[in-house]
Short mmCIF file of C-alpha atoms and ligand atoms in Angstrom, two decimals:
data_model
loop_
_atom_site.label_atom_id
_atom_site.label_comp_id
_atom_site.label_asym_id
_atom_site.label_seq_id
_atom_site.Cartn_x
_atom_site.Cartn_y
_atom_site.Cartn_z
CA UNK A 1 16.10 6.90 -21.15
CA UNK A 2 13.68 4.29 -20.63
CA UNK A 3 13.48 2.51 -16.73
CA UNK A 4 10.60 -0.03 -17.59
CA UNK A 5 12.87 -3.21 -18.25
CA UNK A 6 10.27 -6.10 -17.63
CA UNK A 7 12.87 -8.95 -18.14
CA UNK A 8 15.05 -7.68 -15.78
CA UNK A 9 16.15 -9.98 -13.15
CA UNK A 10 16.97 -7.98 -9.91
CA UNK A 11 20.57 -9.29 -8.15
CA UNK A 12 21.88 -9.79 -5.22
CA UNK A 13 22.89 -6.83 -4.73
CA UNK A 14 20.07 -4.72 -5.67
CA UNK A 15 18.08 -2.54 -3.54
CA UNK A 16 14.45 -3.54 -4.58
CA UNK A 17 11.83 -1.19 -3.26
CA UNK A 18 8.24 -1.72 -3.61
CA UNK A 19 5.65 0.85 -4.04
CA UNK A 20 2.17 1.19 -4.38
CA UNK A 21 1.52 4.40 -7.22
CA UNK A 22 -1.15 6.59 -8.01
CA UNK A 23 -0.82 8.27 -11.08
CA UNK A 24 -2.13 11.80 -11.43
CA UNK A 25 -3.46 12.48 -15.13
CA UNK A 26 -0.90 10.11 -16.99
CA UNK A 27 -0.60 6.68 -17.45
CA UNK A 28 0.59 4.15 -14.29
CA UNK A 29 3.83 3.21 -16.45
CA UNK A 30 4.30 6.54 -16.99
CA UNK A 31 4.11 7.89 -13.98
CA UNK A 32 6.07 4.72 -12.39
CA UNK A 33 9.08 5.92 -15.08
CA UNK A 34 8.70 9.49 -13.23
CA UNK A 35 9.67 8.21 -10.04
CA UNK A 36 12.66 5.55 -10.95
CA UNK A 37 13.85 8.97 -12.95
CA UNK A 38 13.40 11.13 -9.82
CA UNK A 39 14.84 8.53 -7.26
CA UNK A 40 17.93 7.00 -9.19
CA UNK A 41 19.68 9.29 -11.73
CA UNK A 42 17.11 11.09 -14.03
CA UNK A 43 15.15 14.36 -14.07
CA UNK A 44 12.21 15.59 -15.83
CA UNK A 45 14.33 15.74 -19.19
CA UNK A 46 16.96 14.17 -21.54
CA UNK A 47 20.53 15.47 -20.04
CA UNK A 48 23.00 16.36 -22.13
CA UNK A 49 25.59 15.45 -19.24
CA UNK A 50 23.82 11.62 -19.41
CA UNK A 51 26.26 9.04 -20.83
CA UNK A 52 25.91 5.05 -20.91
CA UNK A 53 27.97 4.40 -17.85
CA UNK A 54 26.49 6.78 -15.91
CA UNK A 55 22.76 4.99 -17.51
CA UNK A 56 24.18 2.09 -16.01
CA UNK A 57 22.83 3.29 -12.28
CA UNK A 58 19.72 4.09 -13.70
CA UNK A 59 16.65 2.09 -11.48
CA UNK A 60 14.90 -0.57 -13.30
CA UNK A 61 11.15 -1.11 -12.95
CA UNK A 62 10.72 -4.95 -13.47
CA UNK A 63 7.09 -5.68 -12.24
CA UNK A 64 4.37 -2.92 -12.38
CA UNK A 65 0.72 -4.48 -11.90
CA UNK A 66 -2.70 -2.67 -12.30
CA UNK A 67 -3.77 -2.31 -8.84
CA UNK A 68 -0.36 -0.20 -8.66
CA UNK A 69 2.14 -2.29 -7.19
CA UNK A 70 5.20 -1.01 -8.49
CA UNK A 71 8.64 -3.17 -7.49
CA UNK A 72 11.69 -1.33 -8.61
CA UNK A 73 15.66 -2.19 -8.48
CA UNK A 74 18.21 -0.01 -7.69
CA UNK A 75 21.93 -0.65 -8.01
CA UNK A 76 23.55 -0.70 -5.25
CA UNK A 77 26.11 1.58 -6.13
CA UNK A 78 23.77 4.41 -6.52
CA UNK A 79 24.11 3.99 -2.62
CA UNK A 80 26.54 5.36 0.18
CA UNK A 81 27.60 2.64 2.76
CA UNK A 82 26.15 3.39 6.34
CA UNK A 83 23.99 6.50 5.32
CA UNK A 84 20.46 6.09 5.48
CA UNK A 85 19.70 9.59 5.65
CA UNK A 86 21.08 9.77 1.90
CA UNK A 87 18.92 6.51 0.92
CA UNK A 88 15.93 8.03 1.86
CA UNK A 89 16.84 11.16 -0.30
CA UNK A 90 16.67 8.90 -3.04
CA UNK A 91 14.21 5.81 -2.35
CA UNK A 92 11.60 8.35 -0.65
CA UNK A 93 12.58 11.84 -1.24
CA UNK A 94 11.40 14.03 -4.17
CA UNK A 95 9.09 11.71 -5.27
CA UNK A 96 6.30 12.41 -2.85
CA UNK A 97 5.84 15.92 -4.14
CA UNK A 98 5.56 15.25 -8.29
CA UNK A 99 2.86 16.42 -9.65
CA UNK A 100 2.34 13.32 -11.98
CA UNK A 101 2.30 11.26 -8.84
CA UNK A 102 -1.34 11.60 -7.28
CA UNK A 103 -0.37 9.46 -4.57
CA UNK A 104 3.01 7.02 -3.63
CA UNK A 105 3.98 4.86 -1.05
CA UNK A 106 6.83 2.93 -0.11
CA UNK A 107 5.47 -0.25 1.36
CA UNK A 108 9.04 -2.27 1.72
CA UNK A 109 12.46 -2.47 0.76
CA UNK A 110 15.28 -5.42 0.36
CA UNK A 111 18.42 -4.24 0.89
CA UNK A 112 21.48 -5.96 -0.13
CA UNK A 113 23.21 -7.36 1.99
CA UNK A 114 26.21 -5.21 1.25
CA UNK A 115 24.23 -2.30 2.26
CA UNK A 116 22.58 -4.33 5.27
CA UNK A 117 26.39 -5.09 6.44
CA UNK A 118 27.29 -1.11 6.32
CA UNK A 119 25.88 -0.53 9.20
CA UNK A 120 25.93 -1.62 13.04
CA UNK A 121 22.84 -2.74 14.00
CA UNK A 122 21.62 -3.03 17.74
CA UNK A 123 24.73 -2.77 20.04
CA UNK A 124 21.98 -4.47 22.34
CA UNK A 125 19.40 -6.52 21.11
CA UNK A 126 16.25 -8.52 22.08
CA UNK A 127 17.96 -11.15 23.43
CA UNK A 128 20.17 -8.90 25.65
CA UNK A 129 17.25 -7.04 27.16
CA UNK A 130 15.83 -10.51 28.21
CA UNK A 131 19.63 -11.20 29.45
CA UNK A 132 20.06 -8.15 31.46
CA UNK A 133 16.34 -8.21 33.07
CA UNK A 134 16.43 -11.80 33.37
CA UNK A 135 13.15 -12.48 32.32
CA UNK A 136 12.95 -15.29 30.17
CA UNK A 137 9.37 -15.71 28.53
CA UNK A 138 7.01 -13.68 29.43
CA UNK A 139 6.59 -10.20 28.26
CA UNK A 140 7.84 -7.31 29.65
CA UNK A 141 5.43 -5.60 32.04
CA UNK A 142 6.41 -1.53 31.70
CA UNK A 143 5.25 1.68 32.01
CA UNK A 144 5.06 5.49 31.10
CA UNK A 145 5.16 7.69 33.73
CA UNK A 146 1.81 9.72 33.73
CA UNK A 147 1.01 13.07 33.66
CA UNK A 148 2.95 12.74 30.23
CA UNK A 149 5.00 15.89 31.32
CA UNK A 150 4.37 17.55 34.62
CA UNK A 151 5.49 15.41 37.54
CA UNK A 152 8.87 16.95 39.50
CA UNK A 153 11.82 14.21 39.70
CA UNK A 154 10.74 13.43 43.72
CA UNK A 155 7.64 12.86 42.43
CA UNK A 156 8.58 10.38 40.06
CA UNK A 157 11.38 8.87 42.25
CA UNK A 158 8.62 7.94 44.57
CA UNK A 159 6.38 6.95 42.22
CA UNK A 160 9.20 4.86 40.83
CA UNK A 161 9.64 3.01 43.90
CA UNK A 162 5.88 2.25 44.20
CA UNK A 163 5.53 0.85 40.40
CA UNK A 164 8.65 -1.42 40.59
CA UNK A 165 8.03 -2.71 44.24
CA UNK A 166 4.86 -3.39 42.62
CA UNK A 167 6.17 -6.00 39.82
CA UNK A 168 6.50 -3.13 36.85
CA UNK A 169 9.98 -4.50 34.72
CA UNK A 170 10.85 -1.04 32.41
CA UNK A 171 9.96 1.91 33.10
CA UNK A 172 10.09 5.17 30.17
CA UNK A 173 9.44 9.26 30.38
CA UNK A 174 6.58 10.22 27.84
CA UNK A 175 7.88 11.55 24.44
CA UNK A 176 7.38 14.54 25.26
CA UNK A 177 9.67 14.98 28.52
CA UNK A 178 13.29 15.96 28.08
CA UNK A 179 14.34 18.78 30.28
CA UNK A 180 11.94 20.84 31.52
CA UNK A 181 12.61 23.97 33.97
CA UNK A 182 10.50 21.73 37.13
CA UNK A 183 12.01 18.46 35.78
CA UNK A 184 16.04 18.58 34.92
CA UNK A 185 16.99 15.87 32.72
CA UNK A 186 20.15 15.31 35.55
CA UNK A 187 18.17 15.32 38.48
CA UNK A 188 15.37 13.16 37.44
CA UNK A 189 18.07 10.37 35.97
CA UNK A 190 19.89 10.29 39.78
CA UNK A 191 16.26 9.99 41.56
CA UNK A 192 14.68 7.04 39.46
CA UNK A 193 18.33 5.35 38.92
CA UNK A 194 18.41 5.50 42.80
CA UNK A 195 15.08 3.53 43.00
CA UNK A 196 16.81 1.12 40.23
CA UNK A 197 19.70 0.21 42.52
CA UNK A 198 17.20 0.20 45.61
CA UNK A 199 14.89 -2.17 43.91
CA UNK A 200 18.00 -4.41 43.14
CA UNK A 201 19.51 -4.67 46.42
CA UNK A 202 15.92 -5.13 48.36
CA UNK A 203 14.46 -7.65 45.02
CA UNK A 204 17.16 -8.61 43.46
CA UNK A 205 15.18 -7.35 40.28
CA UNK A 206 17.07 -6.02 37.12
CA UNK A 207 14.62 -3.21 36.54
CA UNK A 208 15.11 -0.75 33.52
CA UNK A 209 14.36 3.19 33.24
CA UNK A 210 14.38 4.26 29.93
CA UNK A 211 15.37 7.97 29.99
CA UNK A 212 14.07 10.20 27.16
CA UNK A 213 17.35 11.81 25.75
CA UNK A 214 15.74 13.42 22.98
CA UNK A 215 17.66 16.88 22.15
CA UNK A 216 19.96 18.23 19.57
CA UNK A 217 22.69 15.39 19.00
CA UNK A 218 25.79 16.79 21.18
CA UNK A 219 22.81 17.21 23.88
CA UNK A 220 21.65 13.84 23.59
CA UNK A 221 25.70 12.11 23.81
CA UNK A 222 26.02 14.24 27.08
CA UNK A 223 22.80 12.63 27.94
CA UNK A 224 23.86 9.54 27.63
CA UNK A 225 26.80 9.41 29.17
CA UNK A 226 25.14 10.84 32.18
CA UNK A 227 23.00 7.94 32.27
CA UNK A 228 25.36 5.23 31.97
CA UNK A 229 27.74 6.90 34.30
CA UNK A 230 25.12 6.88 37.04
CA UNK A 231 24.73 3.24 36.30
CA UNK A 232 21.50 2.95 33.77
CA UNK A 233 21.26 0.65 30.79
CA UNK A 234 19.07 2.28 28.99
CA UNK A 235 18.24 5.54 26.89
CA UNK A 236 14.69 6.58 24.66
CA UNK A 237 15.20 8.65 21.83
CA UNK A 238 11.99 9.78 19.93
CA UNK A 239 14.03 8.47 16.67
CA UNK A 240 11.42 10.14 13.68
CA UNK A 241 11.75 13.30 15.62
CA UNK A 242 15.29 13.21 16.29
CA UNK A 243 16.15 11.84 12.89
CA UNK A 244 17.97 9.31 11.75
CA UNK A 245 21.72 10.89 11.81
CA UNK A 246 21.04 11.84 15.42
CA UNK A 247 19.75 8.34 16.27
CA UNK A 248 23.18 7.02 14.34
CA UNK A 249 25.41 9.04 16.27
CA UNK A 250 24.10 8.13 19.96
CA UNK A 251 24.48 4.24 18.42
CA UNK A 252 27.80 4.61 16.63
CA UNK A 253 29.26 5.41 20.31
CA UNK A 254 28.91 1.50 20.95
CA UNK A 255 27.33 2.89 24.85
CA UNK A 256 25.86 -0.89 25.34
CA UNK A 257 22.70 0.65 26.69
CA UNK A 258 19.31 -0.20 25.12
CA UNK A 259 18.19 2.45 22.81
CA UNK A 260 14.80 2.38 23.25
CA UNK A 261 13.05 3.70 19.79
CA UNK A 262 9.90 5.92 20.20
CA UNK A 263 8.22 6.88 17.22
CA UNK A 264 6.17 9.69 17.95
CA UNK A 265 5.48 11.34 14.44
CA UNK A 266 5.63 8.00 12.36
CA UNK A 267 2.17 8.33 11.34
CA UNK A 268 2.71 11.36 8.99
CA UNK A 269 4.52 8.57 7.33
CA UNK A 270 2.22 5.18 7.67
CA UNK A 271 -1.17 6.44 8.56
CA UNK A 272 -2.50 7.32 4.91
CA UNK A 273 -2.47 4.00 2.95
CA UNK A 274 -2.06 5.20 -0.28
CA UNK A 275 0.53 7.77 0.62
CA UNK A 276 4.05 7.63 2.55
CA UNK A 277 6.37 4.81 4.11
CA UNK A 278 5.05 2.18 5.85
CA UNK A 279 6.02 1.06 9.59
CA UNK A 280 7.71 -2.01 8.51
CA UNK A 281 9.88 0.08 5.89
CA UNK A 282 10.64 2.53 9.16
CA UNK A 283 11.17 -0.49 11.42
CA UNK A 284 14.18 -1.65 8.61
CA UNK A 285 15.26 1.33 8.89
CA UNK A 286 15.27 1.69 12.75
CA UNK A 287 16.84 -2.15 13.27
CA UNK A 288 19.48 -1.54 10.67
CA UNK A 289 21.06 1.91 12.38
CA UNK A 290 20.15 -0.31 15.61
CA UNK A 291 17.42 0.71 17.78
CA UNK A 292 17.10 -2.18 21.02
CA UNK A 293 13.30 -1.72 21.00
CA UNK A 294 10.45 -0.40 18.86
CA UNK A 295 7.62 0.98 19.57
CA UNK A 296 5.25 -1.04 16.73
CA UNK A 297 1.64 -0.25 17.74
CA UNK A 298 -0.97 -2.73 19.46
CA UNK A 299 -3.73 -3.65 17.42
CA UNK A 300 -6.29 -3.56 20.22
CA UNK A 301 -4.95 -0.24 21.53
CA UNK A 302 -5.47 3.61 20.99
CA UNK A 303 -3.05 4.15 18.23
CA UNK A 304 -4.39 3.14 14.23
CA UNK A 305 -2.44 0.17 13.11
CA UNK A 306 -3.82 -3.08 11.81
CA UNK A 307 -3.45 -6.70 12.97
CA UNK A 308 -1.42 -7.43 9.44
CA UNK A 309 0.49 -4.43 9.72
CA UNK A 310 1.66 -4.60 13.32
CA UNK A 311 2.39 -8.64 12.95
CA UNK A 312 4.32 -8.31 10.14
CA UNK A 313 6.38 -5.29 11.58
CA UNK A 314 7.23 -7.30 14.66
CA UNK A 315 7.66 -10.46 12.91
CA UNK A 316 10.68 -8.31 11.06
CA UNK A 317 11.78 -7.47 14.19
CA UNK A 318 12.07 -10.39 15.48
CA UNK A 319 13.90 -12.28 12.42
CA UNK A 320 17.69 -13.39 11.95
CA UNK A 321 18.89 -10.73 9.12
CA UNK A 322 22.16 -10.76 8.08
CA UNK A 323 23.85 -11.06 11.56
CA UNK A 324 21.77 -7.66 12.59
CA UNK A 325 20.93 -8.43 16.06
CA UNK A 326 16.69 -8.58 16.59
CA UNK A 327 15.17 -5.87 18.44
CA UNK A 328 12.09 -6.25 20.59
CA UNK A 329 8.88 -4.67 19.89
CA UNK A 330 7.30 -2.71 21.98
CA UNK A 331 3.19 -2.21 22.48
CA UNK A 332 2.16 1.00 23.54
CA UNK A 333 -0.94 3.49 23.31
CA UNK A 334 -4.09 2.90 25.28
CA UNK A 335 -3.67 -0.21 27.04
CA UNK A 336 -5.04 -1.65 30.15
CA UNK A 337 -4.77 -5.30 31.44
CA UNK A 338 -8.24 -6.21 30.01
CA UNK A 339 -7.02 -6.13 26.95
CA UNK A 340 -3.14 -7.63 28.18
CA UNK A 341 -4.81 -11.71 27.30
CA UNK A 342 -6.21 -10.55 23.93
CA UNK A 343 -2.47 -8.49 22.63
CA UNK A 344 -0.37 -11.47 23.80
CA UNK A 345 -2.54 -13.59 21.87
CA UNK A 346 -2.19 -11.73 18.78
CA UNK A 347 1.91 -10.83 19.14
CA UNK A 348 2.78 -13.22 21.28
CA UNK A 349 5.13 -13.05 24.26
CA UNK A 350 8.32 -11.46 22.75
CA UNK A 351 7.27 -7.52 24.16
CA UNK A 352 7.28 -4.87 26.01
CA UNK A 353 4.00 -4.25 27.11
CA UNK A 354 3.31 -0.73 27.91
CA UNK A 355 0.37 0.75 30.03
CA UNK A 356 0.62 4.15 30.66
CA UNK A 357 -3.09 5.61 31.95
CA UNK A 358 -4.10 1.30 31.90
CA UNK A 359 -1.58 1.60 35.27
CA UNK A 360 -1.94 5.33 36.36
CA UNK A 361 -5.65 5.35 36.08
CA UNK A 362 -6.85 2.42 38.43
CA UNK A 363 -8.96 3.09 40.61
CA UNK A 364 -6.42 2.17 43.48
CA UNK A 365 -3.97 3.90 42.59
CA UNK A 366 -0.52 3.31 41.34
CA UNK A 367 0.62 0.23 42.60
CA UNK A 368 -2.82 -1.82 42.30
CA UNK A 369 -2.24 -0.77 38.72
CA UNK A 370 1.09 -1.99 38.25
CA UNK A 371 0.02 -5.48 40.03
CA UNK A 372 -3.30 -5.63 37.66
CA UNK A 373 -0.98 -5.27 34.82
CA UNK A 374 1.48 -7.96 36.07
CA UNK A 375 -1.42 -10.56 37.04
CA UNK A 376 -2.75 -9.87 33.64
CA UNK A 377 0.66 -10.74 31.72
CA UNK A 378 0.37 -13.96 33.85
CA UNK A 379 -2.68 -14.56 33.46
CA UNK A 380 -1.77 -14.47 29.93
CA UNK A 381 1.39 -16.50 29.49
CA UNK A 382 -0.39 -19.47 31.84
CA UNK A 383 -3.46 -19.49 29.26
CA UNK A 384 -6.10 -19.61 31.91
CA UNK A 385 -9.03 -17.10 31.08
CA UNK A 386 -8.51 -13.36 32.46
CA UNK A 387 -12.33 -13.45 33.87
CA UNK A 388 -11.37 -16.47 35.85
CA UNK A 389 -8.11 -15.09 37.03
CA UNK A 390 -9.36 -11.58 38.28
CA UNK A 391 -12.14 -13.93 40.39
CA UNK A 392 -8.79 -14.23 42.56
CA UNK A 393 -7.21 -10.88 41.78
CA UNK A 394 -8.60 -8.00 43.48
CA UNK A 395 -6.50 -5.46 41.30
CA UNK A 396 -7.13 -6.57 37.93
CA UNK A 397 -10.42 -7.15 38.91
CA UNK A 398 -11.01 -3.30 39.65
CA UNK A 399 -9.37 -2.95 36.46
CA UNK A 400 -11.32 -4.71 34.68
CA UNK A 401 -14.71 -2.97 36.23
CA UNK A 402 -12.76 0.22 35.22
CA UNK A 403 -11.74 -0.54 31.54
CA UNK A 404 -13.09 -3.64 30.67
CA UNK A 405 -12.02 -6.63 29.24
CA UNK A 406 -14.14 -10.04 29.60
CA UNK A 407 -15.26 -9.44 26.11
C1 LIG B 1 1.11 5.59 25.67
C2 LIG B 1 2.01 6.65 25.12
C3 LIG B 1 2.85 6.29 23.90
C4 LIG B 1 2.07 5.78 22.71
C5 LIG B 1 2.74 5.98 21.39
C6 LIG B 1 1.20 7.86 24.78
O1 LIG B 1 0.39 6.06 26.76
O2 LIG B 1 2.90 7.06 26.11
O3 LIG B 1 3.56 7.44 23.55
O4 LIG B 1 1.93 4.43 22.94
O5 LIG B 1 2.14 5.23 20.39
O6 LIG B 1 1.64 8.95 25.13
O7 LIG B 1 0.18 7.70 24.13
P1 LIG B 1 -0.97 5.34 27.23
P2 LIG B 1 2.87 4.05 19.65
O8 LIG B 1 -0.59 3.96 27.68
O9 LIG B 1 -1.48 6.19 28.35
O10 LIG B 1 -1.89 5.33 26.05
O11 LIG B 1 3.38 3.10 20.69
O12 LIG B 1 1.79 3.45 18.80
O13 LIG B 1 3.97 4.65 18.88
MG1 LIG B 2 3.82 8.56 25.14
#
């Protein structure tokens, strides 16, 4: 059967997924007819069992170009409604292990909007999270709490108090906390959710916690209904971790919490360019089974990720598609407010910004970190130059000594 079909024009309701392929020891068309084979209906020989209407669902390769840009069309019958899990099996499953692919990665998709309409989206979106905290422009100035995993729930329930008193919006457990034997899931959801509610009555601040729910999927349901019984809006899931059935389910229960999406593993995926699915691919994915947030990278951070790679991602994010509510992105990994002036400039003001040791690392402690990071932001949104506003700022002065940041 032959899958090259230049002329083709793809349709509406195609699924058109664009790769970049490296064949190993054949010829690029060759090895491009390999993979529509492996990810539509073929195999590595004629099948007896073949027959035209079954050729019919066969992908078409209708652009291939020498630097290896392969854009392929898939019907979208080949497709079950709502199941991304079984997409993936298809669009990115065998076909990173054939041995006449050297190297393959899925750099984007366009689904139909069929497809894009078979599934839910966020229950709470961008726009919601700026709703519920009532912050209308700016970014969002969060946190992770630090030691990653470690600190007892009094511990953090005081720290809690300290951060948010301080200005912090959102706070989040590291990806790494669920339940641990000195730091119960339960107890450490009651203590912080406490220091939400006292925060509210003594600010009238909406501040979010974003508790890490992570865990087998009947775990993580409990989970949240814990949380939103005790009043919280908000629940993390590590989503690449927890995988995309599990991150369906918790969203398919229509909670109306943010589901904040941490993405702790994605770089097995996006961190070799020639090789894997790309973040904005995984951010599709993420928005469409309907993730609130998204952890997206930060350019100027400590996580890989560059400037086109993390705009673009957001700018997805951010876009009207199909009625799919927008999701906000988040920037995370090894930021400080010297560097707060230089990320807003580059993603602009439609974030979470996260500092994690940029807040828990100040030299004054806790809450001179959370105010460095929140005269930063403002220093920010106003335009006026961070090295004049720290002349006034004692904290993100110190911060700046600490970290840097004029330059
Ligand atoms: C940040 C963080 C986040 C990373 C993940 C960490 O802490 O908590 O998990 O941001 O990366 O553990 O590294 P710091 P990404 O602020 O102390 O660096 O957001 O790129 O997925
Ligand atoms: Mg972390």
């Amino acid at each position: 059967m032959n899958y090259i079909k230049p002329d083709y024009e793809p349709d509406a309701d195609d699924l058109i997924c664009k790769y970049y392929i490296e064949p190993n020891k054949i010829s690029l068309s060759k090895c491009a007819e390999q993979v529509a084979a492996e990810s539509s209906i073929g195999t590595w020989t004629e099948l007896t069992t073949m027959s035209s209407r079954i050729k019919k669902l066969g992908a078409r390769i209708f652009e291939i170009n020498k630097n290896g840009i392969v854009k392929i069309a898939y019907p979208s019958d080949l497709f079950e409604y709502g199941n991304v899990s079984q997409m993936l099996s298809g669009i990115a499953g065998n076909i990173f292990g054939m041995r006449g692919v050297k190297n393959i990665r899925l750099l984007d998709i366009e689904l139909p909007k069929s497809v894009v309409n078979s599934f839910k989206g966020p229950d709470v979106g961008f726009r919601d999270i700026r709703k519920m905290t009532k912050i209308k422009i700016r970014p969002l100035a969060g946190t992770i709490y630090k030691p990653k995993v470690g600190l007892t729930p009094n511990e953090m329930r005081k720290l809690a108090y300290k951060i948010y008193s301080a200005g912090i919006d959102y706070t989040k457990d590291d990806e790494n906390l669920s339940s641990m034997k000195f730091n119960k899931f339960e107890d450490r959801v009651i203590k912080i959710l406490d220091i939400v509610d006292k925060i509210k009555s003594e600010q009238n601040r909406n501040v979010i916690y974003a508790p890490n729910i992570t865990a087998p999927a009947n775990k993580m349901l409990k989970r949240a209904e814990f949380v939103k019984k005790h009043g919280g809006k908000c629940v993390m899931i590590d989503i690449l971790t927890v995988g995309w059935s599990g991150l369906q389910y918790i969203r398919d229960q229509n909670l109306k919490m943010i589901i904040h999406g941490h993405r702790a593993g994605h770089a097995a995926f996006t961190r070799n360019k020639k090789h894997g699915i790309s973040m904005l691919v995984i951010a599709k994915l993420a928005r469409l089974v309907g993730v609130s947030a998204l952890h997206t990278g930060t350019v100027v951070g400590k996580m890989e990720g560059t400037k086109k790679e993390v705009v673009e991602t957001n700018n997805f994010l951010r876009s009207s598609w199909n009625g799919i509510k927008p999701v906000m992105p988040v920037a995370s990994g090894g930021l400080h407010p010297g560097l707060i002036p230089k990320l807003v400039k580059i993603l602009g003001n439609d974030l979470i910004i996260n500092c994690g040791g940029g807040l828990w690392g100040h030299p004054s402690g806790c809450e001179a970190g959370a105010k460095a990071i929140r005269q930063a932001i403002d220093a920010a949104v106003k335009n006026i130059p961070i090295k004049n506003y720290a002349e006034c700022h004692k904290e993100l002065r110190a911060a700046i000594n600490k970290w840097g940041g004029l330059k």
